[in-house]
Amino acid sequence: MTLKSIAWVTDSTSTIDSEFASNNHVYIVPLRLIVNNECYKENIDITADQFYDKMRQNDKVGSSQPPIGEFVELYERLKEDYDEIIAIHCSSELSGTFQTSMQAADIAGVTVIGIDSKVGAYPIREMIMRGVHWQQAGCSALEIKSRIENIIQEMSFYLIPASLSQLHRSGRLSGSQLLLGQLMRIHLLLKFDKGKVVVVDKIRTFKKTKQKLLETLGQDIRLIQDICIMHANNMEEALSLESAIKEMSPSVRTEIMTFVPVVGVHMGEGTLALSWINNTPINSLTVQDKVLEPVLQD
C-alpha cells in the first residue's frame, strides 16, 4: 500500500527546527512581533535575542497573527502537491491563528484536518514530530489526528511569568489584579487549561513558586520520560530547575528550550515554564508492533 503524502502546517509558536521542517514537509507560518509600530516576522526577521534587546528599550511591544493571505497562498500551493494536509496551531483561546488558517483553507478550496493544540511551544513540536513518525509507520491522517488529540489530553504546561506588568499590557491580567500583585509582591503559577492560561496559585516568593511547580511535576513523574524546561532569556533559572528535576528523577530526560519571542511579549523576559506529556499506548512511538526511533532535532 502506497502511503498518502501529508503536508503539515503550523505557526512559529511550534518551535519546530527549520531543518526538520524542510526534511519532513512541515510548513511554518510566522506570527508577527511589533516593536514601536515596526512589524517583524517571528524567527525570520528577528531572533529571540534581538527581540529581547529591543523589548528592554521599548515599552510598546505586541504581537499579531499571520495575515490570512499568507495562509491562502500556502494552501493554494500545497493542494497541488499533497494528498492530505494537517494543520496544528497555537491555542485558539490565545490567538486567532487557528481560525485564520481554517478560513484560508476554505478560501483556497482545500480540505484540511485542523487541530487546535490548546497550547503552544514544546507540546506542538511533539505533536508534529510524533505525527511524522506515525505517518511513516502507515497511519492515516485521521488516525494521526486521534493520536495527537490524546497528546492534548495528556499534556501539562505550567508557567511562572516574570512580569505582571507585561501580563497586564497584553490583556491577561486586570488592573486591580496587577495592583494587588505588586503590592503583595505575589508570584503567579499559571497553567494551560482547555486552551486558556489560568492561575493555579498566588505565592509570596519566587523560590516557593518554583517549589510548588516541582511538587506538581512530582505527581506525574512516574508517567513521563521527557520534560521540557522553557525560559524567556533566563538560562540560569532554567538550569536550576533542571538540576532539581534530576535530583527528583535521575532517569528522566530533560531538555532546555528558549521560548519564542511572542511569549516574552505576554509574559515578560525571564519567564520560566515546564511541560511534559504523560505516556499512553495511544501517543507512544509504538505503532502496529513496530517501534520507531525518535527523530531528533539538530
CSV table of N, CA, C and O in Angstrom, one decimal, residues 100-183:
chain,number,residue,atom,x,y,z
A,100,THR,N,-7.9,31.7,11.5
A,100,THR,CA,-7.5,32.3,10.2
A,100,THR,C,-7.0,31.2,9.3
A,100,THR,O,-7.3,31.2,8.1
A,101,SER,N,-6.3,30.2,9.8
A,101,SER,CA,-5.8,29.1,9.0
A,101,SER,C,-6.9,28.3,8.4
A,101,SER,O,-6.9,28.0,7.2
A,102,MET,N,-7.9,28.0,9.1
A,102,MET,CA,-9.1,27.3,8.6
A,102,MET,C,-9.9,28.1,7.6
A,102,MET,O,-10.4,27.5,6.6
A,103,GLN,N,-10.0,29.4,7.9
A,103,GLN,CA,-10.7,30.2,6.9
A,103,GLN,C,-10.0,30.3,5.6
A,103,GLN,O,-10.6,30.2,4.5
A,104,ALA,N,-8.6,30.3,5.7
A,104,ALA,CA,-7.8,30.4,4.4
A,104,ALA,C,-8.0,29.1,3.7
A,104,ALA,O,-8.0,29.1,2.4
A,105,ALA,N,-8.1,27.9,4.4
A,105,ALA,CA,-8.3,26.7,3.7
A,105,ALA,C,-9.6,26.7,2.9
A,105,ALA,O,-9.6,26.2,1.7
A,106,ASP,N,-10.6,27.2,3.5
A,106,ASP,CA,-11.9,27.3,2.8
A,106,ASP,C,-11.8,28.2,1.5
A,106,ASP,O,-12.3,27.8,0.4
A,107,ILE,N,-11.1,29.3,1.6
A,107,ILE,CA,-10.9,30.2,0.5
A,107,ILE,C,-10.1,29.5,-0.6
A,107,ILE,O,-10.4,29.6,-1.8
A,108,ALA,N,-9.1,28.7,-0.2
A,108,ALA,CA,-8.3,28.0,-1.2
A,108,ALA,C,-8.9,26.8,-1.7
A,108,ALA,O,-8.4,26.2,-2.7
A,109,GLY,N,-10.1,26.4,-1.2
A,109,GLY,CA,-10.8,25.3,-1.6
A,109,GLY,C,-10.1,23.9,-1.4
A,109,GLY,O,-10.1,23.0,-2.3
A,110,VAL,N,-9.5,23.8,-0.2
A,110,VAL,CA,-8.8,22.6,0.1
A,110,VAL,C,-9.3,22.0,1.4
A,110,VAL,O,-9.6,22.8,2.4
A,111,THR,N,-9.4,20.7,1.5
A,111,THR,CA,-9.8,20.1,2.8
A,111,THR,C,-8.5,20.0,3.7
A,111,THR,O,-7.5,19.4,3.3
A,112,VAL,N,-8.6,20.5,4.9
A,112,VAL,CA,-7.5,20.5,5.9
A,112,VAL,C,-8.0,19.9,7.2
A,112,VAL,O,-9.1,20.2,7.7
A,113,ILE,N,-7.3,19.0,7.7
A,113,ILE,CA,-7.6,18.4,9.0
A,113,ILE,C,-7.0,19.4,10.0
A,113,ILE,O,-5.7,19.4,10.2
A,114,GLY,N,-7.8,20.2,10.7
A,114,GLY,CA,-7.3,21.2,11.6
A,114,GLY,C,-7.3,20.7,13.0
A,114,GLY,O,-8.3,20.0,13.5
A,115,ILE,N,-6.3,21.0,13.8
A,115,ILE,CA,-6.1,20.6,15.2
A,115,ILE,C,-5.8,21.8,16.0
A,115,ILE,O,-4.8,22.5,15.8
A,116,ASP,N,-6.7,22.2,16.9
A,116,ASP,CA,-6.4,23.2,17.9
A,116,ASP,C,-5.6,22.6,19.0
A,116,ASP,O,-6.1,21.8,19.8
A,117,SER,N,-4.3,23.0,19.1
A,117,SER,CA,-3.4,22.3,20.1
A,117,SER,C,-3.8,22.6,21.5
A,117,SER,O,-3.4,21.9,22.4
A,118,LYS,N,-4.5,23.7,21.7
A,118,LYS,CA,-4.9,24.2,23.0
A,118,LYS,C,-3.6,24.6,23.9
A,118,LYS,O,-3.7,24.6,25.1
A,119,VAL,N,-2.5,24.9,23.2
A,119,VAL,CA,-1.3,25.1,23.9
A,119,VAL,C,-0.3,25.8,22.9
A,119,VAL,O,-0.7,26.4,21.9
A,120,GLY,N,1.0,25.8,23.2
A,120,GLY,CA,2.0,26.3,22.3
A,120,GLY,C,3.3,25.7,22.6
A,120,GLY,O,3.5,24.9,23.5
A,121,ALA,N,4.4,26.0,21.8
A,121,ALA,CA,5.7,25.7,22.1
A,121,ALA,C,6.0,24.1,22.0
A,121,ALA,O,5.5,23.4,21.1
A,122,TYR,N,6.7,23.6,23.1
A,122,TYR,CA,7.1,22.2,23.1
A,122,TYR,C,6.0,21.2,22.8
A,122,TYR,O,6.3,20.3,21.9
A,123,PRO,N,4.8,21.2,23.4
A,123,PRO,CA,3.8,20.2,23.0
A,123,PRO,C,3.5,20.2,21.6
A,123,PRO,O,3.2,19.1,21.0
A,124,ILE,N,3.4,21.4,20.9
A,124,ILE,CA,3.1,21.4,19.5
A,124,ILE,C,4.2,20.7,18.7
A,124,ILE,O,3.9,19.9,17.8
A,125,ARG,N,5.4,21.0,19.1
A,125,ARG,CA,6.5,20.3,18.4
A,125,ARG,C,6.4,18.8,18.5
A,125,ARG,O,6.6,18.1,17.5
A,126,GLU,N,6.1,18.3,19.7
A,126,GLU,CA,5.9,16.9,19.9
A,126,GLU,C,4.8,16.3,19.1
A,126,GLU,O,4.9,15.2,18.5
A,127,MET,N,3.7,17.0,19.0
A,127,MET,CA,2.5,16.6,18.2
A,127,MET,C,3.0,16.4,16.7
A,127,MET,O,2.6,15.3,16.1
A,128,ILE,N,3.7,17.3,16.2
A,128,ILE,CA,4.1,17.2,14.8
A,128,ILE,C,5.2,16.2,14.6
A,128,ILE,O,5.1,15.3,13.7
A,129,MET,N,6.2,16.1,15.5
A,129,MET,CA,7.3,15.2,15.3
A,129,MET,C,6.8,13.7,15.5
A,129,MET,O,7.1,12.8,14.7
A,130,ARG,N,5.9,13.5,16.4
A,130,ARG,CA,5.3,12.2,16.6
A,130,ARG,C,4.4,11.9,15.4
A,130,ARG,O,4.4,10.7,14.9
A,131,GLY,N,3.7,12.9,15.0
A,131,GLY,CA,2.8,12.7,13.8
A,131,GLY,C,3.5,12.3,12.6
A,131,GLY,O,3.0,11.4,11.8
A,132,VAL,N,4.7,12.8,12.4
A,132,VAL,CA,5.5,12.4,11.2
A,132,VAL,C,5.9,11.0,11.3
A,132,VAL,O,5.9,10.2,10.3
A,133,HIS,N,6.3,10.5,12.5
A,133,HIS,CA,6.6,9.1,12.7
A,133,HIS,C,5.4,8.2,12.4
A,133,HIS,O,5.5,7.2,11.8
A,134,TRP,N,4.2,8.6,13.0
A,134,TRP,CA,3.1,7.8,12.8
A,134,TRP,C,2.7,7.7,11.3
A,134,TRP,O,2.2,6.6,10.8
A,135,GLN,N,2.9,8.8,10.6
A,135,GLN,CA,2.6,8.8,9.1
A,135,GLN,C,3.5,7.8,8.4
A,135,GLN,O,3.1,7.0,7.5
A,136,GLN,N,4.8,7.8,8.8
A,136,GLN,CA,5.8,7.0,8.2
A,136,GLN,C,5.5,5.5,8.5
A,136,GLN,O,5.9,4.6,7.8
A,137,ALA,N,4.9,5.2,9.6
A,137,ALA,CA,4.5,3.9,10.0
A,137,ALA,C,3.2,3.4,9.4
A,137,ALA,O,2.9,2.2,9.6
A,138,GLY,N,2.6,4.2,8.6
A,138,GLY,CA,1.4,3.8,7.9
A,138,GLY,C,0.1,4.3,8.4
A,138,GLY,O,-1.0,3.9,7.9
A,139,CYS,N,0.1,5.1,9.5
A,139,CYS,CA,-1.1,5.6,10.0
A,139,CYS,C,-1.8,6.6,9.0
A,139,CYS,O,-1.1,7.4,8.4
A,140,SER,N,-3.1,6.6,8.9
A,140,SER,CA,-3.8,7.6,8.1
A,140,SER,C,-3.8,8.9,8.8
A,140,SER,O,-3.5,9.0,10.0
A,141,ALA,N,-4.2,10.0,8.1
A,141,ALA,CA,-4.3,11.3,8.7
A,141,ALA,C,-5.3,11.4,9.8
A,141,ALA,O,-5.0,12.0,10.8
A,142,LEU,N,-6.4,10.7,9.7
A,142,LEU,CA,-7.4,10.7,10.8
A,142,LEU,C,-6.9,9.9,12.0
A,142,LEU,O,-7.2,10.3,13.1
A,143,GLU,N,-6.1,8.8,11.8
A,143,GLU,CA,-5.5,8.1,12.9
A,143,GLU,C,-4.5,8.9,13.6
A,143,GLU,O,-4.5,9.0,14.8
A,144,ILE,N,-3.7,9.7,12.8
A,144,ILE,CA,-2.8,10.6,13.4
A,144,ILE,C,-3.5,11.7,14.2
A,144,ILE,O,-3.0,12.0,15.4
A,145,LYS,N,-4.6,12.2,13.7
A,145,LYS,CA,-5.3,13.2,14.5
A,145,LYS,C,-5.8,12.7,15.8
A,145,LYS,O,-5.7,13.3,16.8
A,146,SER,N,-6.3,11.4,15.8
A,146,SER,CA,-6.7,10.8,17.1
A,146,SER,C,-5.6,10.7,18.1
A,146,SER,O,-5.8,10.9,19.3
A,147,ARG,N,-4.4,10.3,17.6
A,147,ARG,CA,-3.3,10.1,18.5
A,147,ARG,C,-2.8,11.5,19.0
A,147,ARG,O,-2.4,11.6,20.2
A,148,ILE,N,-2.9,12.5,18.2
A,148,ILE,CA,-2.5,13.9,18.6
A,148,ILE,C,-3.5,14.4,19.6
A,148,ILE,O,-3.1,15.1,20.6
A,149,GLU,N,-4.7,14.1,19.5
A,149,GLU,CA,-5.7,14.5,20.4
A,149,GLU,C,-5.5,13.9,21.8
A,149,GLU,O,-5.8,14.5,22.8
A,150,ASN,N,-4.9,12.7,21.8
A,150,ASN,CA,-4.6,12.1,23.1
A,150,ASN,C,-3.4,12.8,23.7
A,150,ASN,O,-3.4,13.0,25.0
A,151,ILE,N,-2.4,13.3,22.9
A,151,ILE,CA,-1.4,14.1,23.5
A,151,ILE,C,-1.9,15.3,24.2
A,151,ILE,O,-1.5,15.7,25.3
A,152,ILE,N,-2.9,16.0,23.5
A,152,ILE,CA,-3.5,17.2,24.1
A,152,ILE,C,-4.1,16.9,25.4
A,152,ILE,O,-4.0,17.6,26.4
A,153,GLN,N,-4.8,15.7,25.6
A,153,GLN,CA,-5.4,15.3,26.8
A,153,GLN,C,-4.4,15.0,27.9
A,153,GLN,O,-4.6,15.3,29.1
A,154,GLU,N,-3.2,14.5,27.5
A,154,GLU,CA,-2.2,14.0,28.5
A,154,GLU,C,-1.1,15.1,28.7
A,154,GLU,O,-0.1,14.8,29.4
A,155,MET,N,-1.2,16.3,28.1
A,155,MET,CA,-0.2,17.3,28.2
A,155,MET,C,-0.4,18.2,29.4
A,155,MET,O,-1.5,18.5,29.8
A,156,SER,N,0.7,18.5,30.0
A,156,SER,CA,0.8,19.5,31.1
A,156,SER,C,1.7,20.6,30.8
A,156,SER,O,2.8,20.4,30.2
A,157,PHE,N,1.3,21.9,31.1
A,157,PHE,CA,2.2,23.0,30.7
A,157,PHE,C,1.9,24.1,31.8
A,157,PHE,O,0.9,24.6,32.0
A,158,TYR,N,3.0,24.3,32.6
A,158,TYR,CA,2.9,25.3,33.7
A,158,TYR,C,3.9,26.4,33.5
A,158,TYR,O,5.0,26.2,33.0
A,159,LEU,N,3.6,27.6,33.9
A,159,LEU,CA,4.4,28.8,33.7
A,159,LEU,C,4.5,29.6,35.0
A,159,LEU,O,3.6,29.7,35.7
A,160,ILE,N,5.7,30.3,35.1
A,160,ILE,CA,5.9,31.3,36.1
A,160,ILE,C,6.3,32.6,35.4
A,160,ILE,O,7.4,32.7,34.9
A,161,PRO,N,5.3,33.5,35.2
A,161,PRO,CA,5.6,34.7,34.4
A,161,PRO,C,6.5,35.6,35.2
A,161,PRO,O,6.4,35.7,36.4
A,162,ALA,N,7.4,36.3,34.4
A,162,ALA,CA,8.4,37.2,35.0
A,162,ALA,C,7.8,38.5,35.3
A,162,ALA,O,8.3,39.2,36.2
A,163,SER,N,6.8,38.9,34.6
A,163,SER,CA,6.3,40.3,34.6
A,163,SER,C,4.8,40.4,34.7
A,163,SER,O,4.1,40.1,33.7
A,164,LEU,N,4.3,40.8,35.9
A,164,LEU,CA,2.9,41.1,36.0
A,164,LEU,C,2.5,42.3,35.1
A,164,LEU,O,1.4,42.3,34.5
A,165,SER,N,3.4,43.2,35.0
A,165,SER,CA,3.1,44.4,34.1
A,165,SER,C,2.9,44.0,32.7
A,165,SER,O,2.0,44.5,32.0
A,166,GLN,N,3.7,43.1,32.2
A,166,GLN,CA,3.6,42.6,30.8
A,166,GLN,C,2.3,41.8,30.6
A,166,GLN,O,1.7,42.0,29.6
A,167,LEU,N,1.9,41.0,31.6
A,167,LEU,CA,0.7,40.3,31.5
A,167,LEU,C,-0.5,41.3,31.5
A,167,LEU,O,-1.5,41.1,30.7
A,168,HIS,N,-0.4,42.4,32.2
A,168,HIS,CA,-1.5,43.4,32.2
A,168,HIS,C,-1.5,44.1,30.8
A,168,HIS,O,-2.6,44.3,30.3
A,169,ARG,N,-0.4,44.5,30.3
A,169,ARG,CA,-0.3,45.1,29.0
A,169,ARG,C,-0.9,44.3,27.9
A,169,ARG,O,-1.6,44.7,26.9
A,170,SER,N,-0.7,42.9,28.0
A,170,SER,CA,-1.2,42.0,27.0
A,170,SER,C,-2.7,41.6,27.2
A,170,SER,O,-3.2,40.9,26.4
A,171,GLY,N,-3.3,42.2,28.2
A,171,GLY,CA,-4.7,41.9,28.5
A,171,GLY,C,-5.0,40.6,29.3
A,171,GLY,O,-6.1,40.2,29.4
A,172,ARG,N,-3.9,40.0,29.8
A,172,ARG,CA,-4.1,38.7,30.5
A,172,ARG,C,-4.3,38.9,32.0
A,172,ARG,O,-4.6,38.0,32.7
A,173,LEU,N,-4.2,40.2,32.5
A,173,LEU,CA,-4.3,40.5,33.9
A,173,LEU,C,-5.0,41.8,34.0
A,173,LEU,O,-4.6,42.8,33.4
A,174,SER,N,-6.0,41.9,34.9
A,174,SER,CA,-6.7,43.1,35.1
A,174,SER,C,-5.9,44.1,35.9
A,174,SER,O,-4.9,43.8,36.5
A,175,GLY,N,-6.3,45.4,35.9
A,175,GLY,CA,-5.6,46.5,36.6
A,175,GLY,C,-5.6,46.2,38.1
A,175,GLY,O,-4.6,46.4,38.7
A,176,SER,N,-6.7,45.8,38.6
A,176,SER,CA,-6.8,45.5,40.1
A,176,SER,C,-5.9,44.3,40.5
A,176,SER,O,-5.3,44.3,41.5
A,177,GLN,N,-5.9,43.3,39.6
A,177,GLN,CA,-5.0,42.1,39.9
A,177,GLN,C,-3.5,42.6,39.8
A,177,GLN,O,-2.7,42.1,40.6
A,178,LEU,N,-3.2,43.4,38.9
A,178,LEU,CA,-1.8,43.9,38.8
A,178,LEU,C,-1.4,44.7,40.0
A,178,LEU,O,-0.4,44.5,40.6
A,179,LEU,N,-2.3,45.6,40.5
A,179,LEU,CA,-2.0,46.4,41.7
A,179,LEU,C,-1.9,45.6,42.9
A,179,LEU,O,-0.9,45.7,43.7
A,180,LEU,N,-2.8,44.6,43.1
A,180,LEU,CA,-2.7,43.7,44.3
A,180,LEU,C,-1.4,42.9,44.2
A,180,LEU,O,-0.7,42.8,45.2
A,181,GLY,N,-1.1,42.4,43.0
A,181,GLY,CA,0.1,41.6,42.9
A,181,GLY,C,1.4,42.3,43.2
A,181,GLY,O,2.3,41.8,43.9
A,182,GLN,N,1.4,43.6,42.8
A,182,GLN,CA,2.6,44.4,43.0
A,182,GLN,C,2.7,44.8,44.5
A,182,GLN,O,3.8,44.8,45.1
A,183,LEU,N,1.6,45.1,45.1
A,183,LEU,CA,1.6,45.5,46.5
A,183,LEU,C,2.0,44.3,47.4
A,183,LEU,O,2.8,44.5,48.4
